[in-house]
Structures are given as C-alpha cells and as structure tokens.
XYZ file of C-alpha atoms in Angstrom:
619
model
C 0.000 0.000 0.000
C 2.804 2.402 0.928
C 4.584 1.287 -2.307
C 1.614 2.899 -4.442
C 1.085 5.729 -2.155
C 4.598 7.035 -3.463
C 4.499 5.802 -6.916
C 1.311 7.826 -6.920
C 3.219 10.827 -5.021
C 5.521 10.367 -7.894
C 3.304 10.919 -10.956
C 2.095 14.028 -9.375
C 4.902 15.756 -9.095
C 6.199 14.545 -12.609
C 2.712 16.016 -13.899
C 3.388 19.194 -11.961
C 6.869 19.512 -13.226
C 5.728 18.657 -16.825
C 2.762 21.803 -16.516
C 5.543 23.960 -15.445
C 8.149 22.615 -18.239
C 5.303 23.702 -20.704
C 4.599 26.822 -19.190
C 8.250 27.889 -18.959
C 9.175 27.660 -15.608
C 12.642 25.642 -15.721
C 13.456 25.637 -11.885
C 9.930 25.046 -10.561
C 10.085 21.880 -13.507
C 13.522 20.274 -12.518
C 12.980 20.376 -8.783
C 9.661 18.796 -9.736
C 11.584 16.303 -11.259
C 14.236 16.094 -8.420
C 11.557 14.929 -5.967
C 10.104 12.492 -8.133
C 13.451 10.801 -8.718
C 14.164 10.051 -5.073
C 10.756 8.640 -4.899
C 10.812 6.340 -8.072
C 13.273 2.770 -7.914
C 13.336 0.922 -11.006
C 15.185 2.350 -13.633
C 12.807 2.472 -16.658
C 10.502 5.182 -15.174
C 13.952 7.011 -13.543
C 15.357 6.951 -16.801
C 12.046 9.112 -18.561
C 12.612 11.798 -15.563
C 16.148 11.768 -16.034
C 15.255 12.472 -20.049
C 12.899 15.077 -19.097
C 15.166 17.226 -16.377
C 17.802 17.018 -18.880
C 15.124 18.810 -21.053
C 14.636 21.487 -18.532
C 18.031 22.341 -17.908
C 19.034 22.173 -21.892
C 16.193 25.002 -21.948
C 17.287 26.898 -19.160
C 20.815 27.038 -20.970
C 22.476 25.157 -18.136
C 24.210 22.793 -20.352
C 26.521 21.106 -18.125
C 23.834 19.763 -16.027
C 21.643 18.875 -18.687
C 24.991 16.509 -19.805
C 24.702 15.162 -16.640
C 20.833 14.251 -16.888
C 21.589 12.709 -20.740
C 24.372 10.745 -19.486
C 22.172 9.026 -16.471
C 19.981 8.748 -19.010
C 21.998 6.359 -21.146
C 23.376 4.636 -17.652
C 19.755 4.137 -16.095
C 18.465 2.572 -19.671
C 19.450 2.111 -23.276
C 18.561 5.299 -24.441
C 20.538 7.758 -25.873
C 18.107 10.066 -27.762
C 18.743 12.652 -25.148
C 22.345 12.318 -24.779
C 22.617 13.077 -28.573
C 20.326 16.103 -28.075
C 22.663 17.653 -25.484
C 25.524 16.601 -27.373
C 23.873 18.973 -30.880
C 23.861 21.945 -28.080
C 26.889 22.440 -27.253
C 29.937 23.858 -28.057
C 33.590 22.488 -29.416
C 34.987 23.605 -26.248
C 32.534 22.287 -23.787
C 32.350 18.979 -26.075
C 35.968 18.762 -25.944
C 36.470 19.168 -22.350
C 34.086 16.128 -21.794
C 36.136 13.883 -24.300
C 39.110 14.618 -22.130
C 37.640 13.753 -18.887
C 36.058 10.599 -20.040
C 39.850 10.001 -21.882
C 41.582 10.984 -18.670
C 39.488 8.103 -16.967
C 40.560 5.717 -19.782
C 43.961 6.427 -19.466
C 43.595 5.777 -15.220
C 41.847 3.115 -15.683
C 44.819 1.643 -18.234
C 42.268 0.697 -21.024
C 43.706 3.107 -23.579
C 47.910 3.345 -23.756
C 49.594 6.598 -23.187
C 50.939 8.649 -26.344
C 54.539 8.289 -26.360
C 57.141 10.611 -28.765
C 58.756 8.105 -31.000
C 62.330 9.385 -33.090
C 61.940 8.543 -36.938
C 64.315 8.798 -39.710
C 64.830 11.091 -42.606
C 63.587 8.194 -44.863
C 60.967 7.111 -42.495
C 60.120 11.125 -42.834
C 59.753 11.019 -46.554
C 57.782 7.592 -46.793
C 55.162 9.546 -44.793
C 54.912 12.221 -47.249
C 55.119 10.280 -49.931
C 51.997 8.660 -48.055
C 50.105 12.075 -47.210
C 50.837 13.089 -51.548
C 49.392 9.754 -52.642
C 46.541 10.107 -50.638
C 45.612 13.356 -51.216
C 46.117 12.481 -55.203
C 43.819 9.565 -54.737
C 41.450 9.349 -57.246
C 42.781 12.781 -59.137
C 43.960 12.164 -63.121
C 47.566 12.353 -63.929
C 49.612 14.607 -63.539
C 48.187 15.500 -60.351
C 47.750 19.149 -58.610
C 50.947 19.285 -56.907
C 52.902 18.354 -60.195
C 50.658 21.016 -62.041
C 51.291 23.759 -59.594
C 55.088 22.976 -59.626
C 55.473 23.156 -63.132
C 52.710 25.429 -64.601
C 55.315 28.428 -63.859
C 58.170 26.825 -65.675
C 56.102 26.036 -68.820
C 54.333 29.816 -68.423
C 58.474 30.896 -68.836
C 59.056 28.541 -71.910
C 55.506 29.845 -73.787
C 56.162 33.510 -72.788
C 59.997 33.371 -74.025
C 59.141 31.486 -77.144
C 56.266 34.354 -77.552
C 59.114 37.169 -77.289
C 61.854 35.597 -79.324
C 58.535 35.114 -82.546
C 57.494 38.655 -81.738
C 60.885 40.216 -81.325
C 62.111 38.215 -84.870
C 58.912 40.369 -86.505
C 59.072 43.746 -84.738
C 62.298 43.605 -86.915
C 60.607 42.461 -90.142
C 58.542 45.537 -89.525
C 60.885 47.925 -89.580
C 59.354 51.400 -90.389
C 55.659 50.135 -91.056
C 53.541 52.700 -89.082
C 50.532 50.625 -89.427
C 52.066 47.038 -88.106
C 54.481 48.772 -85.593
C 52.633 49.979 -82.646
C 50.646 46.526 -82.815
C 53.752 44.581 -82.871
C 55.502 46.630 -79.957
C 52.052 46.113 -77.943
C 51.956 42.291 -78.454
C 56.285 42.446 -77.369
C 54.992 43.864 -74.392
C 52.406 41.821 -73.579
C 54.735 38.762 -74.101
C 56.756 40.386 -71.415
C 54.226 40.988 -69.209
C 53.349 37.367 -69.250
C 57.009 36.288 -69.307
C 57.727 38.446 -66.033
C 54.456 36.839 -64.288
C 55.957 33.180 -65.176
C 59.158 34.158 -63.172
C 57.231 36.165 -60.336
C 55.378 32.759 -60.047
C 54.032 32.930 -56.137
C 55.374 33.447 -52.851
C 56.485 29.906 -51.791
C 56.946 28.706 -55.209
C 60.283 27.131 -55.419
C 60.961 28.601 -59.120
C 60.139 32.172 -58.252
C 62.904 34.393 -59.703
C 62.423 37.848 -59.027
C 65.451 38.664 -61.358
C 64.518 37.807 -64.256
C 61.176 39.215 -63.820
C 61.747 42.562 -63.089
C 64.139 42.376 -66.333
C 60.938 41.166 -68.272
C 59.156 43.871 -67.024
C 61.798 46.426 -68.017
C 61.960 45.387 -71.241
C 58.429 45.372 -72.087
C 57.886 49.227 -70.491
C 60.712 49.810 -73.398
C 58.019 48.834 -75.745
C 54.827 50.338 -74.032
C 56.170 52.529 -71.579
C 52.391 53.928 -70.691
C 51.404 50.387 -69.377
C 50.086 50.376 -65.744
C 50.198 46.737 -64.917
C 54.160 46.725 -65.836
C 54.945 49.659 -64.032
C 53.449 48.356 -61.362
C 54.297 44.804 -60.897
C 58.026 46.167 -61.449
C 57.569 48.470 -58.455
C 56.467 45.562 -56.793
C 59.302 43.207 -58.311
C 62.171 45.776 -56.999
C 60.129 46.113 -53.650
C 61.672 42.402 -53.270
C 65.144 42.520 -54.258
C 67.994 44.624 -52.809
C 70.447 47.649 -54.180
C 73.060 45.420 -55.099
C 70.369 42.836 -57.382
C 68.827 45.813 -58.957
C 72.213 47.222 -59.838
C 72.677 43.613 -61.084
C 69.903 43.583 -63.275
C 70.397 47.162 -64.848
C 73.642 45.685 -65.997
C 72.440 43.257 -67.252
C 69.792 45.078 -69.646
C 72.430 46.135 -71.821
C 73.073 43.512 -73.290
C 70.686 42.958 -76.507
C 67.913 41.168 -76.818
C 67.241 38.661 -79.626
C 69.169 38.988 -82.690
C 70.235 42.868 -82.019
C 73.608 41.787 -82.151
C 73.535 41.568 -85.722
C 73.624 44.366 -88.614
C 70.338 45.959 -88.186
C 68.795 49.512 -88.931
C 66.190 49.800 -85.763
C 63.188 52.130 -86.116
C 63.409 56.010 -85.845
C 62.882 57.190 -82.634
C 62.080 60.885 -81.560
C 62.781 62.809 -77.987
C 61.744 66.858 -77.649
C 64.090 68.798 -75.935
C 62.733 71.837 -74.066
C 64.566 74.850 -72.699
C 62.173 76.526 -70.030
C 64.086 80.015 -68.509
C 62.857 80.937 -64.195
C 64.195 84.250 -64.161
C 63.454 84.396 -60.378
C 64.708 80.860 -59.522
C 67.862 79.712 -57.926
C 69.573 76.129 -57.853
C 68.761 75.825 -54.262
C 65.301 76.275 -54.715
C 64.896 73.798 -57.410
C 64.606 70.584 -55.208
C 63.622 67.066 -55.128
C 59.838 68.420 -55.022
C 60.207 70.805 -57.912
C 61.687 68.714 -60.021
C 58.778 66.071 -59.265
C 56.146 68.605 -59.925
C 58.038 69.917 -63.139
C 58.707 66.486 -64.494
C 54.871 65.320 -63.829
C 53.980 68.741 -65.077
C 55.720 67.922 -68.824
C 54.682 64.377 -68.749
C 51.157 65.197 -68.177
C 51.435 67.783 -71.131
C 52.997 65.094 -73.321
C 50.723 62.464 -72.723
C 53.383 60.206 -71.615
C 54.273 58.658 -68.441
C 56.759 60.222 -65.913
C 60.126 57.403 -66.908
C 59.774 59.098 -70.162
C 60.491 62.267 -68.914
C 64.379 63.253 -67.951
C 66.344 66.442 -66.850
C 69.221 67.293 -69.116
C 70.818 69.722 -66.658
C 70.359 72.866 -65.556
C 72.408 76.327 -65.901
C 72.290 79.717 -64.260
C 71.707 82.915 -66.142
C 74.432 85.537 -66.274
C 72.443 88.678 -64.649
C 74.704 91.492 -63.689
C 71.766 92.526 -61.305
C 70.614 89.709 -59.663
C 71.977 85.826 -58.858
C 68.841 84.389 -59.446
C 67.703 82.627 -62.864
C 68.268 79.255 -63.928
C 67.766 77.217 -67.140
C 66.069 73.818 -66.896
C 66.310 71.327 -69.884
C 64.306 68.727 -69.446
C 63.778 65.553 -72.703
C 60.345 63.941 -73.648
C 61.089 60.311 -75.090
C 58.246 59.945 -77.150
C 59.520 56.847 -78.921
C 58.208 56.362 -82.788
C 55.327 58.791 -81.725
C 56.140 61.541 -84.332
C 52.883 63.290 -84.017
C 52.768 63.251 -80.437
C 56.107 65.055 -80.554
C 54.794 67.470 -82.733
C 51.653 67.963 -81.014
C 54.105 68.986 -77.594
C 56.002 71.380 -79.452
C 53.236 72.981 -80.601
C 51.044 72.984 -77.585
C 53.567 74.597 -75.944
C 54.957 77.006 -78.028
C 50.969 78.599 -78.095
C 50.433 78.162 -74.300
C 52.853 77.167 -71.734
C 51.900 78.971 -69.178
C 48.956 76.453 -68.555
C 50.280 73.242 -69.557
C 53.783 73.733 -67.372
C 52.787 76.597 -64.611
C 50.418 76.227 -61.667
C 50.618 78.063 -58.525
C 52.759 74.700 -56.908
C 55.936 75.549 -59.599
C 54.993 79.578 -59.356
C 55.277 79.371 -55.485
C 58.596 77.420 -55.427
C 60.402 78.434 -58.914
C 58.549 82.056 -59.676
C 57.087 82.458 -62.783
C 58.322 80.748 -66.343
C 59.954 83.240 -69.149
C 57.324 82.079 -72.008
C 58.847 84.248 -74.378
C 61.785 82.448 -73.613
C 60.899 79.068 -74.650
C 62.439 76.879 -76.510
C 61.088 73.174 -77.672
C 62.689 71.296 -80.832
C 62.631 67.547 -82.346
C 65.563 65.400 -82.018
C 65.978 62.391 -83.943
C 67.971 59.571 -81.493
C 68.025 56.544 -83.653
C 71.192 55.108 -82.320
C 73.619 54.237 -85.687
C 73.802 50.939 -87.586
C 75.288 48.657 -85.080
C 78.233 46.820 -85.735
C 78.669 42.773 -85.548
C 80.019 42.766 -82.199
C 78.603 42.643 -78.322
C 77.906 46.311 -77.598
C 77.926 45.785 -73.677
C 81.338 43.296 -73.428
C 82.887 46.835 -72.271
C 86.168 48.468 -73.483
C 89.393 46.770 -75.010
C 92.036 45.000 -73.687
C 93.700 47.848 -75.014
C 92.105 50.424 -73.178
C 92.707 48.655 -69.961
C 95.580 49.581 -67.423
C 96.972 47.730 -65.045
C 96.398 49.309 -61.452
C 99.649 49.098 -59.086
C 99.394 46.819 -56.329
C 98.937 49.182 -52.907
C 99.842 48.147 -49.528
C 96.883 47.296 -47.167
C 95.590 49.720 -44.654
C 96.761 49.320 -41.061
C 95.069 52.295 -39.500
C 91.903 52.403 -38.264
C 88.786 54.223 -40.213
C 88.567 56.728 -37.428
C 85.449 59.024 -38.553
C 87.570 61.873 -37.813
C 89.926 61.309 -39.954
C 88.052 60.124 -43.187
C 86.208 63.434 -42.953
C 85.230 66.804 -41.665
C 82.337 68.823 -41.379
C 82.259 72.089 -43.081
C 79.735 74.691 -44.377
C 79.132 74.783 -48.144
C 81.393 77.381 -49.384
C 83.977 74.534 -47.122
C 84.609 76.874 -44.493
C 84.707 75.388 -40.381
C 81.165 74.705 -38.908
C 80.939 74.412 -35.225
C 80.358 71.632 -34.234
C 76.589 71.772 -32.253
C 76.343 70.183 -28.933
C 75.629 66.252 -29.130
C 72.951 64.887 -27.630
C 73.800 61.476 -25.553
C 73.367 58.046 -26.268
C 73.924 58.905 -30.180
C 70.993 60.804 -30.751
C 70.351 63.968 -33.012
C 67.613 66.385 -33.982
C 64.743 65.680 -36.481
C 62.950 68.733 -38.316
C 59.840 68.176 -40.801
C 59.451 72.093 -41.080
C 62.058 73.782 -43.294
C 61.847 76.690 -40.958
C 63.408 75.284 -37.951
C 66.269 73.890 -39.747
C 69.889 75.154 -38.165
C 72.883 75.639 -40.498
C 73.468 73.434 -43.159
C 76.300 70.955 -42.294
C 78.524 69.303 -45.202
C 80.725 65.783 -45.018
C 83.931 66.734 -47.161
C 86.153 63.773 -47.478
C 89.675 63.682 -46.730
C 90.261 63.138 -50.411
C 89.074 66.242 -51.453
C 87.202 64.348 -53.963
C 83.864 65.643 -53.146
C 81.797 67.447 -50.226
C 78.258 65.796 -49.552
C 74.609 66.157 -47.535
C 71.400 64.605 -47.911
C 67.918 65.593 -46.788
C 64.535 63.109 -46.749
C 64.556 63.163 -50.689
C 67.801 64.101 -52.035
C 71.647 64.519 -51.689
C 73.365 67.078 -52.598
C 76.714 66.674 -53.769
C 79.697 68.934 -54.720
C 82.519 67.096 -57.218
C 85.728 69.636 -55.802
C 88.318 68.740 -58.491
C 85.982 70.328 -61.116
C 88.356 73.111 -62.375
C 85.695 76.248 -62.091
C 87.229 77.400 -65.629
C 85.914 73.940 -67.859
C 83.107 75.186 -69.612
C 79.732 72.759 -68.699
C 79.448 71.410 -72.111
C 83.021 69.974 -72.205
C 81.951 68.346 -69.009
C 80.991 64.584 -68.937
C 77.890 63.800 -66.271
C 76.657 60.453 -66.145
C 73.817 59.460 -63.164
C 73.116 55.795 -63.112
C 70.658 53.907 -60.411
C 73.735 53.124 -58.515
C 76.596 54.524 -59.782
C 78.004 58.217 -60.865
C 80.705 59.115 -62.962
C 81.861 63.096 -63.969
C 84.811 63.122 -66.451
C 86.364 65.835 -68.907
C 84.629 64.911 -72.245
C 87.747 65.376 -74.151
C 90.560 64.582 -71.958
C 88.885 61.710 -70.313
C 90.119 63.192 -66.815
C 87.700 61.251 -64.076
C 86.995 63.751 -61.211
C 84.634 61.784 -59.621
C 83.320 58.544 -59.711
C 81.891 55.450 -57.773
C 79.259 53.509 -56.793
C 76.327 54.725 -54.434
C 75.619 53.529 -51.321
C 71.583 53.652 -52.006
C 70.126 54.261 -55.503
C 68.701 57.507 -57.123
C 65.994 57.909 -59.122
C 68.392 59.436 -62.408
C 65.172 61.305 -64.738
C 64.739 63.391 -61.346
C 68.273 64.139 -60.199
C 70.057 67.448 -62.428
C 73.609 68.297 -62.167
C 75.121 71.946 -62.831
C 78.662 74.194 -62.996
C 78.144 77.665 -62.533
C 82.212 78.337 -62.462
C 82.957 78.741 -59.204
C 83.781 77.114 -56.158
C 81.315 75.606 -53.138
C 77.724 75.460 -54.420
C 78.420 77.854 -57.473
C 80.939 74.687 -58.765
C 80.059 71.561 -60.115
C 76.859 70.902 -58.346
C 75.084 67.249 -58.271
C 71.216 67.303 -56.953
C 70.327 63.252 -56.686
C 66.982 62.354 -55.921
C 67.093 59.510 -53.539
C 64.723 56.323 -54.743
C 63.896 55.594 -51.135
C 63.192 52.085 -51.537
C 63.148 51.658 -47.604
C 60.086 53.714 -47.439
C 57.712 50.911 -49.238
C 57.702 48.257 -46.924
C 57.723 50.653 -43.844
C 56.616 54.081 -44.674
C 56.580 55.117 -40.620
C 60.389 54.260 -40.661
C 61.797 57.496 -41.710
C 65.106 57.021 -40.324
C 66.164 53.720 -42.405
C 66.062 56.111 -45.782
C 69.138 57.987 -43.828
C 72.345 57.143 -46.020
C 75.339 56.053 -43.607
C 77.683 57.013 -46.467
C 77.676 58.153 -49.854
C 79.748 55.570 -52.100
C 80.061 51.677 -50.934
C 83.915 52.303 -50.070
C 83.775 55.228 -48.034
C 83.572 55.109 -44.284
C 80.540 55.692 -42.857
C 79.146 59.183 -41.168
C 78.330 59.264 -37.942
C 75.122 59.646 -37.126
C 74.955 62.100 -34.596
C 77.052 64.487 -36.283
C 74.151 66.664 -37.695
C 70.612 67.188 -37.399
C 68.283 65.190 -40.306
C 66.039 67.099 -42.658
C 62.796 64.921 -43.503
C 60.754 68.248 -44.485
C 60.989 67.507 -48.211
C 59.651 64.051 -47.716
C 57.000 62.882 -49.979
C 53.499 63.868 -48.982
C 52.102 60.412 -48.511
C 54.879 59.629 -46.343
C 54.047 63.176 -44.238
C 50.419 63.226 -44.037
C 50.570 60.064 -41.517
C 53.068 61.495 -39.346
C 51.563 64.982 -39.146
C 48.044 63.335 -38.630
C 49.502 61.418 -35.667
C 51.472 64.569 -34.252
C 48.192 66.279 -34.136
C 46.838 63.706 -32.088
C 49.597 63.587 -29.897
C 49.602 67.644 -29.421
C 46.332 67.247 -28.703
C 46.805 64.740 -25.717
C 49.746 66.651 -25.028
C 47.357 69.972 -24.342
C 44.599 67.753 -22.487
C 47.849 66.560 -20.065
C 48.980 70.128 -19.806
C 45.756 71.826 -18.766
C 45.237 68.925 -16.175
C 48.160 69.992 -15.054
C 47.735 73.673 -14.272
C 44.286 72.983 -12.610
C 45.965 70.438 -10.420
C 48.494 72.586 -9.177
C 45.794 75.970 -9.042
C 44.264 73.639 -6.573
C 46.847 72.233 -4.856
C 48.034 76.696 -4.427
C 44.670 77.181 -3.018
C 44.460 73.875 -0.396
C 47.568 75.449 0.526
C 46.914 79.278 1.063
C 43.610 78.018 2.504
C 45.784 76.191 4.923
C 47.552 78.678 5.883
C-alpha cells in the first residue's frame, strides 16, 4: 500500500513539473523532477525523468547539467536520444572538455595506452609524405595538382619566351611600317608581361625568380612605356630585391635582346628637348619636389608617363643685377610617336603657361619666361650597329693595369676620413651632441639650423642629404671647364663626372643607395662651393615601401660603398621635403599627440591651481 502511495506521489509531481516545463518555468520543472526521482526505484521510469530534467536544464541554458541528466539517461536505460540532443547543443569547447575527462578516466583506468614521442628517420620522414601526396592524389587524373602547380610556372616561362623571341624576330621584319608597328611593340609587351608573371610565379613557389622578372618587365615598359600593370608589378618586383640585385639587373639590360647583335637599322625614334628660362629661380630652390612637380607637369602635357620624362641639366643665367635665374632642360622620349612630338612642341609654343605653370611651380620656382621658350625635335636613332657585343665593355687595349697598394693598417677613425664644413667649405661648429647617439629631427624647413657638409679627406667631393635628395659637390671640377666639355653620367647606382675630351675622371663610384636618375640634375656655374660643379640626386627611397613610418632607415650612412661611414649624430636630419604620402601620416599622428599633449597640460595647471589654493587656505 505504501509502495503505491509514493508511486502515486511520484506521478504528481512529474505532472506538476511537466505543466511547469510547458509553461516555462525551468526551476519550478527540474525540482519537480528532483523529488520524483528520489521517490521512483526501477530504472525504466527514472530513466524518462532523467530524459525530461535534462530537457529542462538544456532550456534553461544550463548545459553542463543537462549533460549530466543525458548521461544518467543512457546509464539508467538504453537510451541515448537525449544524450545526442545535449551533445547537438553544445559547443567544441565544452564537447571537448568532456572527451578529455572521459579520456583521462581511460587512461587511469589503463584501457587506452599513453601517447609516447617516437624518433623517426629522414627516410621514415619522406615515406610519410610520400603517403600524405598519394593520398591526397587519390582518385585525381595524372599529372596531379601538386605536379601542375610545380610546373605550370616553368612552362608559363618557356611559352612567354618562345612568344618574345617570334614577336621580337617580326618587330624587326617591320621595320618602319607605321601601321604594323605599334601593334607589334604592344603584343612584345604583352609577351613580357606574361614572361615576367611566369618568373614572379608565387610566394612559396620554389621557381620564383624575381630577377629575371623585373628584367621582363623592363623590357616590355621599353616597348609600351604607358602600361600600368608593368609599371606596377616592377615596383612591386624591386620592392623584393635589394640595391646590389637591382644594380645587377640594370647591368644586365644592356646587353641585346634577340638577334640585335647583328647588322640591323632599328626604327626612328624621336625625344623633344625643351629649354624653359625661371628668371626668379635659384639652384637651391629647385629641389627634389620641384623637379617632381616639373617632371609630372611635362609628362602630363605630353601624354606620356613620368620614366619618359628626364632632366638634361640645368644652368644659371648671367644677370649682372641679380643671382637668381636658372635654365632647366628637361627631354620627352616619345619613342616612334612623331605626331605626339609634334603635337608637344606645338602645344607649348601657343600656351605654356597652362600646360607647365600652376601656382605649386609659381610658389617654389617664380614664374616661367614664355617668351623664352624653346622646344625642338631630335631624332635619337642610335647608328647601324656593328657585328660585335655592344655591352662586353672596353678593349684590352684600353685597360691599365692598377699598381698593387699596400693594405691599410690604421683604423677608419670618422675623424679622420672626414670633416664637417659649411658649403662654401669653411669650419662649422660643431653643435652640442645629444647622448646616447641621438640627433635632432625637423619636418618644417623653418626650424632647420645651419646646413652641415661631409667633405672627405680626399678632397674628392663634399656631400649632404635631406629626406629626398643629396646634394653633392665634385671639388676637383676646375671652375674654368666650360659645362658642355663636361661629362655627367647618373646611373641607379653609380656616378661618374669626367672631362669629355681629356677623359680626366673627377669623380666617380658607386652609391651607397640608388637615385631615381630622370629626377636628379647636375650643374657648374664656375665657381667654387655650391656655385661649382653641383650634383642634386633624388634619392629612390626604396626603404620607405615596406615601412613608410620608418623614416630614419632612408638615412644614407655614407655616400659611395667604399667610403667610411658618417656618424650619425654628427648633424641634425632634414625629412621636411619628404613625400606627402609619407608626411600626411606622421603629421596626422602629431596632431593627435599635441592634442593629448594639451589635455595633459591643462590637467596639469588645474591640479596645481588647486593644490596653491588647499595650501593658502591652509595657511
């Protein structure tokens, strides 16, 4: 009797707890629940309340104990239609945790062996990935997606090279044909492009060569020089390599492609020269930033792009009454393009003013002498070339032998391997150091102390550098050689002045970092300092791609690869003339910071107002 008296306690409270479980009440359901367990023995009716509390806990988002509920679920009868519920609900981390624990017990209980770290060969190694290859290549057709990927690059190369050595062999057969020759140089180009892309390959492709890509892209900008996607991937390309590769390659170009080694006449090609007179102007005003916005400036009235576009030099006018004036030359390439070199002469002998002035070059070089102008067509279609290898260099004749020289035992003290002067190479005071081998850093122009120059001990040449540019004095320029019988020659990494009839080499060598040549000018006004034999070299500034917030690494510790280096505290660094999507960052950030900087301040001055007034109160 007392036996149904609780089974029939039982059922009541598992109705009551199923009315609340319907209604929503969780806790009033699975204490309903909790009472009728204790009161129920056999296991078939404990196992349907052990089913349903697991229900009312899975609701109430109490997921651990709703695990619990599923798993005496399963224990109390074969049922696991509530375990798998539970097990749908809840998370990989929860999941996993529970798979430890019940592997933890395993591993106690000694049913399931520990792990252990085992020591296999190299050839054991490479069995396994044989294994892992052929599996993953199950059931793929041959060749399968590794091979593919591994050698879809090095047939790309074949194609491509076989497309430039067919296209190459007509541009030739072309030979004047206006109608076939810009179609021909496009397709050369677009052989390259491809070519270039085969060696670029990807990342962590073993055959990437970023060499002999950014060669391929060279060479086809010399037959389209207005394509985007080559000037752009070779940006990229160089981005990659270092100084010394790039140097490499640029040697390398001149070598001829194809058959150019043989007798050929190559098609006519056409540059404009233009003479533009700043009567107002002076050498030191015509920077790395005005020659930018002058070279963009004659590009963009050329319709070409700015590589095409190079400074010939630059001169000072002879006023009696005034120092200032200059004359820039600056060359348009414009390739087989006679009418666009027509159209530029043209366009600007009937308005310069708006295709090369704007209040940017008015503000930093005055206004342009447009009566003054001068613009003319120059045919540069190099000679018939000879049957011989252009680029194998000079003679054996021409070569002397250099005397063997003792080695150096003394030190490179910086000291000694060169002094500081001004520019006219008078003594500069030395400014106070700051410690720990700091110096000062100005982005305003107007803040900027005293120029400082590095004159080597040679007295081969006297040198600074700014964010964009270095300016460099050669000082065994004679002032009395006329510029024209002077030899210049600016190269990525390498710079050579010479007497153009004597041969005499006044300075020469290779660069430490490369400069961008169609931006950097050189000039002799006849005299001595800055009024000599002047050298303005726009710096590439490779460093600043990869990390544009890193001004400092674009600092050059020396100007040619075998001089000693400069130390770095010895003068203050310029960035002002840095380019303006390198300065916009900083300044943006600077403005935050002077903001915080004023907040700080003013919290300041209040705190110590009131800390005046606790104190005068005090006393």
């Amino acid at each position: 009797m007392a036996r149904d008296d609780t089974r029939l306690k039982a059922e009541h409270l598992k109705k009551r707890a199923e009315t609340a479980l319907r209604e929503g009440n969780y806790r009033e359901a699975w204490h309903g629940y909790t009472e009728a367990l204790e009161l129920l023995p056999d296991k078939i009716s404990r196992s349907k309340i052990y089913c349903n509390r697991s229900l009312a806990y899975l609701k109430a988002l109490r997921y651990s104990e709703a695990l619990d509920d599923a798993e005496g679920t399963a224990s109390e009868a074969e049922c696991d239609r509530m375990l798998w519920a539970v097990i749908q609900r809840l998370t990989r981390e929860q999941l996993c945790q529970s798979i430890l624990v019940i592997m933890e017990e395993l591993l106690n209980q000694g049913v399931v062996e520990r792990a252990r770290v085992e020591a296999v060969t190299d050839g054991e190694m490479l069995e396994a990935s044989f294994r892992l290859l052929a599996l993953e290549h199950k059931g793929c057709p041959k060749p399968g997606p590794y091979y593919r990927w591994a050698t879809c690059s090095l047939s790309g190369r074949v194609d491509a090279q076989a497309a430039v050595d067919a296209l190459l062999e007509q541009h030739q057969q072309a030979g004047d044909s206006c109608k076939t020759q810009p179609e021909v140089d496009a397709q050369v180009a677009k052989a390259y492009l491809r070519l270039g892309e085969a060696y670029v390959a990807e990342r962590e492709h073993p055959d990437r060569d970023c060499r002999r890509a950014l060669e391929a892209f060279i060479r086809g900008l010399e037959f389209d020089p207005r394509s985007e996607r080559l000037r752009e991937l070779r940006t990229e390309t160089e981005g990659e390599l270092t100084g010394q590769e790039i140097k490499a390659v640029l040697g390398g170009l001149r070598k001829p492609e194809g058959n150019a080694s043989d007798g050929c006449t190559p098609a006519r090609l056409f540059r404009v020269d233009i003479a533009l007179r700043y009567p107002q102007a002076t050498h030191r005003g015509f920077g790395a930033r005005a020659r930018k916005a002058l070279r963009a400036a004659v590009a963009r009235a050329a319709g070409l792009t700015a590589p095409a576009v190079a400074f010939d030099g630059v001169r000072r006018l002879v006023q009696k009454e005034s120092a200032a004036g200059i004359v820039v030359r600056v060359c348009a390439e414009t390739g087989r393009d006679i009418l666009a070199a027509q159209f530029l002469v043209t366009a600007l002998k009937e308005n310069p003013q708006e295709l090369l002035g704007g209040e940017v070059l008015a503000k930093m070089l005055g206004q342009m002498d447009a009566s003054a102008l001068e613009a003319e067509i120059v045919d540069v279609t190099p000679a018939r070339c000879e049957n011989h290898d252009v680029s194998a260099g000079p003679d054996s004749a021409d070569l002397s032998m250099v005397p063997a020289a003792r080695p150096k035992l003394e030190l490179e003290v910086p000291y000694r391997m060169y002094r500081l002067t001004r520019g006219d190479g008078g003594a500069l005071e030395r400014p106070d150091k700051h410690p720990f081998c700091m110096s000062r850093v100005f982005y305003d122009g107007v803040d900027r102390p005293e120029e400082a120059w590095a004159q080597l001990v040679d007295g081969s040449c006297r040198w600074r550098q700014t964010g964009s540019e270095v300016k460099l004095i050669a000082l065994k320029v004679p002032a009395d050689v006329p510029p024209r019988e002077l030899a210049v020659s600016l190269e990525p990494f390498h710079i050579r002045v010479a007497h153009a009839l004597s041969g005499e080499v006044y300075l020469e060598g290779d660069l430490e970092r490369g400069i961008v040549p169609e931006e950097s000018v050189w000039m002799h006004g006849g005299g001595t300092g800055e009024d000599g034999c002047l050298l303005l070299l726009r710096k590439m500034n490779l460093e600043l791609l990869r990390r544009h917030w890193m001004h400092s690494e674009m600092w050059w510790p020396r100007l040619f690869t075998h001089h000693a280096d400069i130390a770095w505290d010895d003068y203050e660094k310029d960035y002002s003339d840095l380019p303006a999507e390198v300065l916009a960052p900083h300044r943006a950030a600077e403005i935050a910071r002077d903001a915080v900087r004023r907040v700080e301040a003013a919290e300041k001055d209040k705190r110590e107002v009131l800390q005046a007034r606790s104190l005068f109160g005090e006393g």
